[in-house]
Amino acid sequence: MRLMAFDYGTKRIGVAVTDPMQIIATALTTVHPQDIWTFLTDYLQTEQIETFVVGKPRQLDGSDSESASHVVGFMRKLKKTYPAVPVVEIDERFTSKMASAAIAQSGKKKKDRQQKGLIDTVSATIILQSYMDRRSF
């Protein structure tokens, strides 16, 4: 079974998944928040997800950021819509900056590096990898 992570935003949701053996985290796609439920229903018809991992935005002091309420609503609906799949939240501070740096180091052209969707999927991948790293201890 796979793990699936989300970098939730009000304009786009970055989505990443693991392979079935849960060894490698891979960027999957970005989805508009209105389309995420259709996307998940379709995806779950062919793939099994063990856990949903959601990045929760926090301030430097650890308190919730202004956008955290949107993420809480998303997590609540995930739990209600897919009650058999556990939902785990993970601190997502700095994931967008880390994603931008990783994309820059990959050698992509500046135009490609500025694509917000790419940053969102890489952020979701970083969130997923962080969860996997913490879980293995």
mmCIF file of N, CA and C in Angstrom:
data_model
loop_
_atom_site.group_PDB
_atom_site.id
_atom_site.type_symbol
_atom_site.label_atom_id
_atom_site.label_comp_id
_atom_site.label_asym_id
_atom_site.label_seq_id
_atom_site.Cartn_x
_atom_site.Cartn_y
_atom_site.Cartn_z
ATOM 1 N N MET A 1 0.829 -1.183 0.000
ATOM 2 C CA MET A 1 0.000 0.000 0.000
ATOM 3 C C MET A 1 0.878 1.252 0.000
ATOM 4 N N ARG A 2 0.364 2.282 -0.616
ATOM 5 C CA ARG A 2 1.111 3.527 -0.760
ATOM 6 C C ARG A 2 0.781 4.515 0.360
ATOM 7 N N LEU A 3 1.668 5.485 0.515
ATOM 8 C CA LEU A 3 1.408 6.663 1.324
ATOM 9 C C LEU A 3 1.159 7.792 0.346
ATOM 10 N N MET A 4 0.293 8.743 0.713
ATOM 11 C CA MET A 4 0.018 9.890 -0.144
ATOM 12 C C MET A 4 0.133 11.154 0.691
ATOM 13 N N ALA A 5 0.821 12.162 0.149
ATOM 14 C CA ALA A 5 0.995 13.422 0.867
ATOM 15 C C ALA A 5 0.420 14.577 0.070
ATOM 16 N N PHE A 6 0.012 15.604 0.815
ATOM 17 C CA PHE A 6 -0.586 16.793 0.224
ATOM 18 C C PHE A 6 0.112 18.047 0.736
ATOM 19 N N ASP A 7 0.402 18.948 -0.192
ATOM 20 C CA ASP A 7 0.800 20.312 0.141
ATOM 21 C C ASP A 7 -0.410 21.157 -0.227
ATOM 22 N N TYR A 8 -1.260 21.440 0.770
ATOM 23 C CA TYR A 8 -2.544 22.074 0.513
ATOM 24 C C TYR A 8 -2.384 23.574 0.322
ATOM 25 N N GLY A 9 -3.021 24.068 -0.718
ATOM 26 C CA GLY A 9 -3.101 25.495 -0.967
ATOM 27 C C GLY A 9 -4.487 25.815 -1.481
ATOM 28 N N THR A 10 -4.900 27.060 -1.353
ATOM 29 C CA THR A 10 -6.251 27.431 -1.785
ATOM 30 C C THR A 10 -6.362 27.490 -3.306
ATOM 31 N N LYS A 11 -5.224 27.553 -4.015
ATOM 32 C CA LYS A 11 -5.244 27.567 -5.486
ATOM 33 C C LYS A 11 -4.843 26.225 -6.088
ATOM 34 N N ARG A 12 -3.933 25.522 -5.423
ATOM 35 C CA ARG A 12 -3.442 24.236 -5.910
ATOM 36 C C ARG A 12 -3.101 23.345 -4.719
ATOM 37 N N ILE A 13 -3.244 22.056 -4.937
ATOM 38 C CA ILE A 13 -2.811 21.077 -3.948
ATOM 39 C C ILE A 13 -1.748 20.211 -4.622
ATOM 40 N N GLY A 14 -0.541 20.246 -4.083
ATOM 41 C CA GLY A 14 0.510 19.361 -4.567
ATOM 42 C C GLY A 14 0.291 17.978 -3.980
ATOM 43 N N VAL A 15 0.456 16.953 -4.809
ATOM 44 C CA VAL A 15 0.220 15.573 -4.372
ATOM 45 C C VAL A 15 1.467 14.742 -4.682
ATOM 46 N N ALA A 16 1.876 13.938 -3.697
ATOM 47 C CA ALA A 16 2.998 13.017 -3.872
ATOM 48 C C ALA A 16 2.587 11.655 -3.324
ATOM 49 N N VAL A 17 3.195 10.606 -3.846
ATOM 50 C CA VAL A 17 2.903 9.244 -3.385
ATOM 51 C C VAL A 17 4.202 8.462 -3.266
ATOM 52 N N THR A 18 4.106 7.368 -2.533
ATOM 53 C CA THR A 18 5.222 6.429 -2.490
ATOM 54 C C THR A 18 4.941 5.298 -3.470
ATOM 55 N N ASP A 19 5.953 4.509 -3.699
ATOM 56 C CA ASP A 19 5.760 3.253 -4.413
ATOM 57 C C ASP A 19 5.043 2.298 -3.449
ATOM 58 N N PRO A 20 4.514 1.171 -3.929
ATOM 59 C CA PRO A 20 3.792 0.255 -3.040
ATOM 60 C C PRO A 20 4.631 -0.275 -1.872
ATOM 61 N N MET A 21 5.941 -0.329 -2.023
ATOM 62 C CA MET A 21 6.821 -0.802 -0.946
ATOM 63 C C MET A 21 7.167 0.316 0.043
ATOM 64 N N GLN A 22 6.720 1.543 -0.244
ATOM 65 C CA GLN A 22 6.950 2.723 0.590
ATOM 66 C C GLN A 22 8.441 3.021 0.779
ATOM 67 N N ILE A 23 9.172 2.934 -0.321
ATOM 68 C CA ILE A 23 10.609 3.211 -0.291
ATOM 69 C C ILE A 23 10.918 4.583 -0.866
ATOM 70 N N ILE A 24 10.234 4.949 -1.954
ATOM 71 C CA ILE A 24 10.542 6.183 -2.674
ATOM 72 C C ILE A 24 9.318 7.090 -2.707
ATOM 73 N N ALA A 25 9.517 8.362 -2.352
ATOM 74 C CA ALA A 25 8.463 9.378 -2.468
ATOM 75 C C ALA A 25 8.623 10.047 -3.824
ATOM 76 N N THR A 26 7.515 10.180 -4.550
ATOM 77 C CA THR A 26 7.535 10.738 -5.898
ATOM 78 C C THR A 26 6.438 11.783 -6.062
ATOM 79 N N ALA A 27 6.788 12.887 -6.718
ATOM 80 C CA ALA A 27 5.784 13.903 -7.047
ATOM 81 C C ALA A 27 4.771 13.284 -7.999
ATOM 82 N N LEU A 28 3.488 13.515 -7.751
ATOM 83 C CA LEU A 28 2.448 12.943 -8.599
ATOM 84 C C LEU A 28 1.809 14.004 -9.493
ATOM 85 N N THR A 29 1.211 15.031 -8.898
ATOM 86 C CA THR A 29 0.489 16.027 -9.681
ATOM 87 C C THR A 29 0.111 17.198 -8.805
ATOM 88 N N THR A 30 -0.484 18.199 -9.420
ATOM 89 C CA THR A 30 -1.182 19.242 -8.680
ATOM 90 C C THR A 30 -2.638 19.197 -9.103
ATOM 91 N N VAL A 31 -3.503 19.494 -8.148
ATOM 92 C CA VAL A 31 -4.942 19.426 -8.385
ATOM 93 C C VAL A 31 -5.571 20.687 -7.796
ATOM 94 N N HIS A 32 -6.544 21.247 -8.489
ATOM 95 C CA HIS A 32 -7.289 22.378 -7.943
ATOM 96 C C HIS A 32 -8.095 21.870 -6.744
ATOM 97 N N PRO A 33 -8.189 22.662 -5.674
ATOM 98 C CA PRO A 33 -8.923 22.189 -4.488
ATOM 99 C C PRO A 33 -10.351 21.704 -4.776
ATOM 100 N N GLN A 34 -11.037 22.303 -5.736
ATOM 101 C CA GLN A 34 -12.386 21.844 -6.073
ATOM 102 C C GLN A 34 -12.379 20.458 -6.706
ATOM 103 N N ASP A 35 -11.264 20.081 -7.328
ATOM 104 C CA ASP A 35 -11.185 18.809 -8.049
ATOM 105 C C ASP A 35 -10.539 17.682 -7.248
ATOM 106 N N ILE A 36 -10.074 17.986 -6.034
ATOM 107 C CA ILE A 36 -9.315 16.980 -5.280
ATOM 108 C C ILE A 36 -10.156 15.756 -4.929
ATOM 109 N N TRP A 37 -11.431 15.948 -4.650
ATOM 110 C CA TRP A 37 -12.256 14.808 -4.227
ATOM 111 C C TRP A 37 -12.527 13.854 -5.385
ATOM 112 N N THR A 38 -12.760 14.389 -6.576
ATOM 113 C CA THR A 38 -12.914 13.547 -7.764
ATOM 114 C C THR A 38 -11.602 12.833 -8.071
ATOM 115 N N PHE A 39 -10.494 13.579 -7.980
ATOM 116 C CA PHE A 39 -9.180 12.994 -8.218
ATOM 117 C C PHE A 39 -8.929 11.819 -7.264
ATOM 118 N N LEU A 40 -9.187 12.028 -5.969
ATOM 119 C CA LEU A 40 -8.937 10.971 -4.983
ATOM 120 C C LEU A 40 -9.842 9.768 -5.205
ATOM 121 N N THR A 41 -11.104 10.005 -5.507
ATOM 122 C CA THR A 41 -12.023 8.893 -5.769
ATOM 123 C C THR A 41 -11.524 8.058 -6.941
ATOM 124 N N ASP A 42 -11.113 8.712 -8.012
ATOM 125 C CA ASP A 42 -10.586 7.999 -9.179
ATOM 126 C C ASP A 42 -9.290 7.261 -8.833
ATOM 127 N N TYR A 43 -8.385 7.926 -8.130
ATOM 128 C CA TYR A 43 -7.097 7.325 -7.792
ATOM 129 C C TYR A 43 -7.282 6.091 -6.900
ATOM 130 N N LEU A 44 -8.168 6.208 -5.925
ATOM 131 C CA LEU A 44 -8.367 5.117 -4.970
ATOM 132 C C LEU A 44 -9.107 3.921 -5.570
ATOM 133 N N GLN A 45 -9.624 4.066 -6.772
ATOM 134 C CA GLN A 45 -10.235 2.914 -7.441
ATOM 135 C C GLN A 45 -9.172 1.949 -7.959
ATOM 136 N N THR A 46 -7.946 2.462 -8.172
ATOM 137 C CA THR A 46 -6.889 1.600 -8.705
ATOM 138 C C THR A 46 -5.713 1.406 -7.750
ATOM 139 N N GLU A 47 -5.594 2.255 -6.745
ATOM 140 C CA GLU A 47 -4.467 2.178 -5.814
ATOM 141 C C GLU A 47 -4.974 2.189 -4.375
ATOM 142 N N GLN A 48 -4.249 1.484 -3.498
ATOM 143 C CA GLN A 48 -4.593 1.481 -2.082
ATOM 144 C C GLN A 48 -3.653 2.426 -1.344
ATOM 145 N N ILE A 49 -4.229 3.253 -0.493
ATOM 146 C CA ILE A 49 -3.444 4.193 0.303
ATOM 147 C C ILE A 49 -3.520 3.769 1.760
ATOM 148 N N GLU A 50 -2.365 3.647 2.392
ATOM 149 C CA GLU A 50 -2.297 3.269 3.803
ATOM 150 C C GLU A 50 -2.528 4.472 4.706
ATOM 151 N N THR A 51 -1.932 5.617 4.339
ATOM 152 C CA THR A 51 -2.005 6.816 5.163
ATOM 153 C C THR A 51 -1.971 8.050 4.287
ATOM 154 N N PHE A 52 -2.764 9.051 4.651
ATOM 155 C CA PHE A 52 -2.674 10.385 4.051
ATOM 156 C C PHE A 52 -1.797 11.228 4.961
ATOM 157 N N VAL A 53 -0.834 11.935 4.383
ATOM 158 C CA VAL A 53 0.051 12.826 5.134
ATOM 159 C C VAL A 53 -0.211 14.241 4.626
ATOM 160 N N VAL A 54 -0.561 15.130 5.537
ATOM 161 C CA VAL A 54 -0.903 16.491 5.155
ATOM 162 C C VAL A 54 0.064 17.461 5.814
ATOM 163 N N GLY A 55 0.665 18.318 5.005
ATOM 164 C CA GLY A 55 1.547 19.346 5.534
ATOM 165 C C GLY A 55 0.724 20.449 6.171
ATOM 166 N N LYS A 56 1.047 20.773 7.419
ATOM 167 C CA LYS A 56 0.320 21.835 8.122
ATOM 168 C C LYS A 56 1.249 23.032 8.288
ATOM 169 N N PRO A 57 0.845 24.183 7.748
ATOM 170 C CA PRO A 57 1.696 25.367 7.821
ATOM 171 C C PRO A 57 1.763 25.941 9.235
ATOM 172 N N ARG A 58 2.971 26.243 9.650
ATOM 173 C CA ARG A 58 3.189 26.797 10.988
ATOM 174 C C ARG A 58 4.107 28.012 10.899
ATOM 175 N N GLN A 59 4.017 28.851 11.921
ATOM 176 C CA GLN A 59 4.907 30.001 12.055
ATOM 177 C C GLN A 59 6.258 29.518 12.601
ATOM 178 N N LEU A 60 7.238 30.399 12.615
ATOM 179 C CA LEU A 60 8.548 30.043 13.155
ATOM 180 C C LEU A 60 8.473 29.594 14.615
ATOM 181 N N ASP A 61 7.536 30.185 15.382
ATOM 182 C CA ASP A 61 7.413 29.821 16.801
ATOM 183 C C ASP A 61 6.616 28.529 17.020
ATOM 184 N N GLY A 62 6.172 27.884 15.931
ATOM 185 C CA GLY A 62 5.435 26.630 16.036
ATOM 186 C C GLY A 62 3.930 26.776 16.054
ATOM 187 N N SER A 63 3.433 28.013 16.162
ATOM 188 C CA SER A 63 1.983 28.221 16.147
ATOM 189 C C SER A 63 1.458 28.088 14.718
ATOM 190 N N ASP A 64 0.160 27.856 14.605
ATOM 191 C CA ASP A 64 -0.451 27.710 13.285
ATOM 192 C C ASP A 64 -0.346 29.014 12.501
ATOM 193 N N SER A 65 -0.124 28.900 11.197
ATOM 194 C CA SER A 65 -0.102 30.084 10.339
ATOM 195 C C SER A 65 -1.535 30.465 9.983
ATOM 196 N N GLU A 66 -1.694 31.580 9.286
ATOM 197 C CA GLU A 66 -3.031 32.046 8.903
ATOM 198 C C GLU A 66 -3.756 31.040 8.013
ATOM 199 N N SER A 67 -3.021 30.338 7.162
ATOM 200 C CA SER A 67 -3.654 29.405 6.230
ATOM 201 C C SER A 67 -3.936 28.032 6.841
ATOM 202 N N ALA A 68 -3.545 27.833 8.092
ATOM 203 C CA ALA A 68 -3.735 26.521 8.727
ATOM 204 C C ALA A 68 -5.200 26.130 8.830
ATOM 205 N N SER A 69 -6.092 27.097 8.949
ATOM 206 C CA SER A 69 -7.514 26.756 9.080
ATOM 207 C C SER A 69 -8.031 26.055 7.821
ATOM 208 N N HIS A 70 -7.516 26.444 6.649
ATOM 209 C CA HIS A 70 -7.909 25.773 5.407
ATOM 210 C C HIS A 70 -7.443 24.315 5.420
ATOM 211 N N VAL A 71 -6.236 24.110 5.923
ATOM 212 C CA VAL A 71 -5.678 22.759 5.980
ATOM 213 C C VAL A 71 -6.465 21.902 6.962
ATOM 214 N N VAL A 72 -6.858 22.483 8.085
ATOM 215 C CA VAL A 72 -7.655 21.743 9.073
ATOM 216 C C VAL A 72 -8.983 21.305 8.458
ATOM 217 N N GLY A 73 -9.624 22.192 7.703
ATOM 218 C CA GLY A 73 -10.872 21.836 7.031
ATOM 219 C C GLY A 73 -10.668 20.718 6.018
ATOM 220 N N PHE A 74 -9.561 20.778 5.282
ATOM 221 C CA PHE A 74 -9.227 19.734 4.315
ATOM 222 C C PHE A 74 -9.026 18.394 5.021
ATOM 223 N N MET A 75 -8.283 18.406 6.136
ATOM 224 C CA MET A 75 -8.024 17.164 6.873
ATOM 225 C C MET A 75 -9.325 16.598 7.436
ATOM 226 N N ARG A 76 -10.197 17.469 7.914
ATOM 227 C CA ARG A 76 -11.480 17.026 8.461
ATOM 228 C C ARG A 76 -12.300 16.312 7.379
ATOM 229 N N LYS A 77 -12.322 16.901 6.180
ATOM 230 C CA LYS A 77 -13.090 16.283 5.092
ATOM 231 C C LYS A 77 -12.429 14.991 4.615
ATOM 232 N N LEU A 78 -11.093 14.942 4.616
ATOM 233 C CA LEU A 78 -10.395 13.688 4.270
ATOM 234 C C LEU A 78 -10.814 12.567 5.218
ATOM 235 N N LYS A 79 -10.813 12.866 6.516
ATOM 236 C CA LYS A 79 -11.173 11.864 7.522
ATOM 237 C C LYS A 79 -12.619 11.409 7.366
ATOM 238 N N LYS A 80 -13.498 12.351 7.053
ATOM 239 C CA LYS A 80 -14.916 12.024 6.903
ATOM 240 C C LYS A 80 -15.170 11.235 5.620
ATOM 241 N N THR A 81 -14.511 11.631 4.527
ATOM 242 C CA THR A 81 -14.731 10.996 3.231
ATOM 243 C C THR A 81 -14.074 9.623 3.139
ATOM 244 N N TYR A 82 -12.902 9.479 3.758
ATOM 245 C CA TYR A 82 -12.147 8.216 3.706
ATOM 246 C C TYR A 82 -11.811 7.767 5.124
ATOM 247 N N PRO A 83 -12.817 7.351 5.895
ATOM 248 C CA PRO A 83 -12.587 7.031 7.315
ATOM 249 C C PRO A 83 -11.634 5.863 7.555
ATOM 250 N N ALA A 84 -11.431 5.011 6.575
ATOM 251 C CA ALA A 84 -10.544 3.858 6.755
ATOM 252 C C ALA A 84 -9.067 4.219 6.583
ATOM 253 N N VAL A 85 -8.785 5.430 6.090
ATOM 254 C CA VAL A 85 -7.407 5.843 5.835
ATOM 255 C C VAL A 85 -6.991 6.864 6.900
ATOM 256 N N PRO A 86 -5.999 6.530 7.724
ATOM 257 C CA PRO A 86 -5.538 7.492 8.729
ATOM 258 C C PRO A 86 -4.980 8.757 8.075
ATOM 259 N N VAL A 87 -5.201 9.894 8.742
ATOM 260 C CA VAL A 87 -4.685 11.184 8.276
ATOM 261 C C VAL A 87 -3.693 11.681 9.316
ATOM 262 N N VAL A 88 -2.469 11.937 8.864
ATOM 263 C CA VAL A 88 -1.398 12.406 9.742
ATOM 264 C C VAL A 88 -0.989 13.792 9.281
ATOM 265 N N GLU A 89 -0.801 14.709 10.231
ATOM 266 C CA GLU A 89 -0.304 16.036 9.865
ATOM 267 C C GLU A 89 1.178 16.120 10.200
ATOM 268 N N ILE A 90 1.883 16.880 9.379
ATOM 269 C CA ILE A 90 3.318 17.059 9.593
ATOM 270 C C ILE A 90 3.648 18.532 9.358
ATOM 271 N N ASP A 91 4.566 19.038 10.120
ATOM 272 C CA ASP A 91 4.993 20.433 10.009
ATOM 273 C C ASP A 91 5.591 20.654 8.628
ATOM 274 N N GLU A 92 5.070 21.647 7.918
ATOM 275 C CA GLU A 92 5.563 21.886 6.565
ATOM 276 C C GLU A 92 6.374 23.171 6.441
ATOM 277 N N ARG A 93 6.840 23.698 7.561
ATOM 278 C CA ARG A 93 7.648 24.924 7.488
ATOM 279 C C ARG A 93 8.814 24.736 6.533
ATOM 280 N N PHE A 94 9.033 25.703 5.710
ATOM 281 C CA PHE A 94 10.161 25.789 4.786
ATOM 282 C C PHE A 94 10.116 24.822 3.609
ATOM 283 N N THR A 95 9.048 24.032 3.460
ATOM 284 C CA THR A 95 9.052 23.071 2.350
ATOM 285 C C THR A 95 9.044 23.765 0.992
ATOM 286 N N SER A 96 8.343 24.884 0.864
ATOM 287 C CA SER A 96 8.335 25.588 -0.428
ATOM 288 C C SER A 96 9.716 26.134 -0.759
ATOM 289 N N LYS A 97 10.416 26.654 0.245
ATOM 290 C CA LYS A 97 11.779 27.152 0.016
ATOM 291 C C LYS A 97 12.721 25.998 -0.321
ATOM 292 N N MET A 98 12.553 24.885 0.373
ATOM 293 C CA MET A 98 13.381 23.711 0.088
ATOM 294 C C MET A 98 13.093 23.191 -1.312
ATOM 295 N N ALA A 99 11.816 23.210 -1.708
ATOM 296 C CA ALA A 99 11.429 22.751 -3.044
ATOM 297 C C ALA A 99 12.041 23.652 -4.105
ATOM 298 N N SER A 100 11.961 24.968 -3.904
ATOM 299 C CA SER A 100 12.548 25.913 -4.869
ATOM 300 C C SER A 100 14.050 25.693 -4.998
ATOM 301 N N ALA A 101 14.721 25.467 -3.876
ATOM 302 C CA ALA A 101 16.167 25.233 -3.903
ATOM 303 C C ALA A 101 16.495 23.931 -4.631
ATOM 304 N N ALA A 102 15.713 22.888 -4.370
ATOM 305 C CA ALA A 102 15.951 21.594 -5.029
ATOM 306 C C ALA A 102 15.745 21.710 -6.536
ATOM 307 N N ILE A 103 14.711 22.452 -6.935
ATOM 308 C CA ILE A 103 14.436 22.626 -8.357
ATOM 309 C C ILE A 103 15.569 23.417 -9.014
ATOM 310 N N ALA A 104 16.048 24.458 -8.327
ATOM 311 C CA ALA A 104 17.158 25.264 -8.858
ATOM 312 C C ALA A 104 18.409 24.413 -9.029
ATOM 313 N N GLN A 105 18.674 23.543 -8.072
ATOM 314 C CA GLN A 105 19.855 22.680 -8.140
ATOM 315 C C GLN A 105 19.727 21.605 -9.203
ATOM 316 N N SER A 106 18.502 21.339 -9.644
ATOM 317 C CA SER A 106 18.294 20.289 -10.639
ATOM 318 C C SER A 106 18.722 20.711 -12.032
ATOM 319 N N GLY A 107 19.003 22.014 -12.204
ATOM 320 C CA GLY A 107 19.447 22.496 -13.507
ATOM 321 C C GLY A 107 18.318 22.932 -14.421
ATOM 322 N N LYS A 108 17.098 22.992 -13.898
ATOM 323 C CA LYS A 108 15.968 23.440 -14.726
ATOM 324 C C LYS A 108 16.135 24.911 -15.086
ATOM 325 N N LYS A 109 15.589 25.274 -16.238
ATOM 326 C CA LYS A 109 15.625 26.663 -16.678
ATOM 327 C C LYS A 109 14.792 27.517 -15.727
ATOM 328 N N LYS A 110 15.117 28.819 -15.665
ATOM 329 C CA LYS A 110 14.430 29.720 -14.750
ATOM 330 C C LYS A 110 12.920 29.704 -14.968
ATOM 331 N N LYS A 111 12.489 29.667 -16.205
ATOM 332 C CA LYS A 111 11.054 29.643 -16.517
ATOM 333 C C LYS A 111 10.396 28.410 -15.893
ATOM 334 N N ASP A 112 11.047 27.258 -16.001
ATOM 335 C CA ASP A 112 10.506 26.024 -15.433
ATOM 336 C C ASP A 112 10.514 26.065 -13.902
ATOM 337 N N ARG A 113 11.554 26.682 -13.329
ATOM 338 C CA ARG A 113 11.670 26.751 -11.870
ATOM 339 C C ARG A 113 10.585 27.610 -11.249
ATOM 340 N N GLN A 114 10.015 28.536 -12.005
ATOM 341 C CA GLN A 114 9.014 29.444 -11.466
ATOM 342 C C GLN A 114 7.596 28.895 -11.563
ATOM 343 N N GLN A 115 7.421 27.724 -12.110
ATOM 344 C CA GLN A 115 6.091 27.125 -12.205
ATOM 345 C C GLN A 115 5.616 26.743 -10.803
ATOM 346 N N LYS A 116 4.539 27.362 -10.369
ATOM 347 C CA LYS A 116 4.029 27.137 -9.011
ATOM 348 C C LYS A 116 3.615 25.677 -8.802
ATOM 349 N N GLY A 117 3.039 25.055 -9.812
ATOM 350 C CA GLY A 117 2.625 23.668 -9.684
ATOM 351 C C GLY A 117 3.792 22.739 -9.414
ATOM 352 N N LEU A 118 4.919 23.003 -10.053
ATOM 353 C CA LEU A 118 6.110 22.191 -9.826
ATOM 354 C C LEU A 118 6.580 22.338 -8.383
ATOM 355 N N ILE A 119 6.573 23.566 -7.887
ATOM 356 C CA ILE A 119 6.972 23.803 -6.495
ATOM 357 C C ILE A 119 6.030 23.062 -5.544
ATOM 358 N N ASP A 120 4.733 23.076 -5.836
ATOM 359 C CA ASP A 120 3.756 22.400 -4.976
ATOM 360 C C ASP A 120 3.955 20.883 -4.949
ATOM 361 N N THR A 121 4.231 20.280 -6.099
ATOM 362 C CA THR A 121 4.423 18.818 -6.109
ATOM 363 C C THR A 121 5.732 18.437 -5.423
ATOM 364 N N VAL A 122 6.775 19.244 -5.622
ATOM 365 C CA VAL A 122 8.050 18.952 -4.943
ATOM 366 C C VAL A 122 7.881 19.160 -3.438
ATOM 367 N N SER A 123 7.121 20.177 -3.039
ATOM 368 C CA SER A 123 6.843 20.384 -1.610
ATOM 369 C C SER A 123 6.117 19.180 -1.019
ATOM 370 N N ALA A 124 5.136 18.663 -1.728
ATOM 371 C CA ALA A 124 4.418 17.472 -1.261
ATOM 372 C C ALA A 124 5.366 16.283 -1.130
ATOM 373 N N THR A 125 6.304 16.185 -2.045
ATOM 374 C CA THR A 125 7.286 15.094 -1.990
ATOM 375 C C THR A 125 8.188 15.248 -0.765
ATOM 376 N N ILE A 126 8.592 16.470 -0.464
ATOM 377 C CA ILE A 126 9.419 16.721 0.721
ATOM 378 C C ILE A 126 8.635 16.399 1.993
ATOM 379 N N ILE A 127 7.364 16.781 2.033
ATOM 380 C CA ILE A 127 6.504 16.456 3.176
ATOM 381 C C ILE A 127 6.438 14.939 3.362
ATOM 382 N N LEU A 128 6.235 14.226 2.274
ATOM 383 C CA LEU A 128 6.127 12.767 2.331
ATOM 384 C C LEU A 128 7.440 12.134 2.761
ATOM 385 N N GLN A 129 8.545 12.607 2.216
ATOM 386 C CA GLN A 129 9.849 12.054 2.580
ATOM 387 C C GLN A 129 10.156 12.326 4.056
ATOM 388 N N SER A 130 9.789 13.502 4.546
ATOM 389 C CA SER A 130 9.992 13.825 5.963
ATOM 390 C C SER A 130 9.215 12.861 6.854
ATOM 391 N N TYR A 131 7.984 12.590 6.476
ATOM 392 C CA TYR A 131 7.179 11.638 7.235
ATOM 393 C C TYR A 131 7.815 10.253 7.221
ATOM 394 N N MET A 132 8.264 9.824 6.056
ATOM 395 C CA MET A 132 8.886 8.501 5.933
ATOM 396 C C MET A 132 10.160 8.411 6.772
ATOM 397 N N ASP A 133 10.961 9.486 6.768
ATOM 398 C CA ASP A 133 12.203 9.510 7.539
ATOM 399 C C ASP A 133 11.920 9.422 9.035
ATOM 400 N N ARG A 134 10.932 10.143 9.511
ATOM 401 C CA ARG A 134 10.599 10.129 10.938
ATOM 402 C C ARG A 134 10.012 8.795 11.361
ATOM 403 N N ARG A 135 9.256 8.201 10.492
ATOM 404 C CA ARG A 135 8.586 6.937 10.796
ATOM 405 C C ARG A 135 9.568 5.786 10.918
ATOM 406 N N SER A 136 10.693 5.887 10.236
ATOM 407 C CA SER A 136 11.632 4.761 10.210
ATOM 408 C C SER A 136 12.506 4.693 11.453
ATOM 409 N N PHE A 137 12.386 5.652 12.365
ATOM 410 C CA PHE A 137 13.211 5.604 13.586
ATOM 411 C C PHE A 137 12.514 4.866 14.682
#
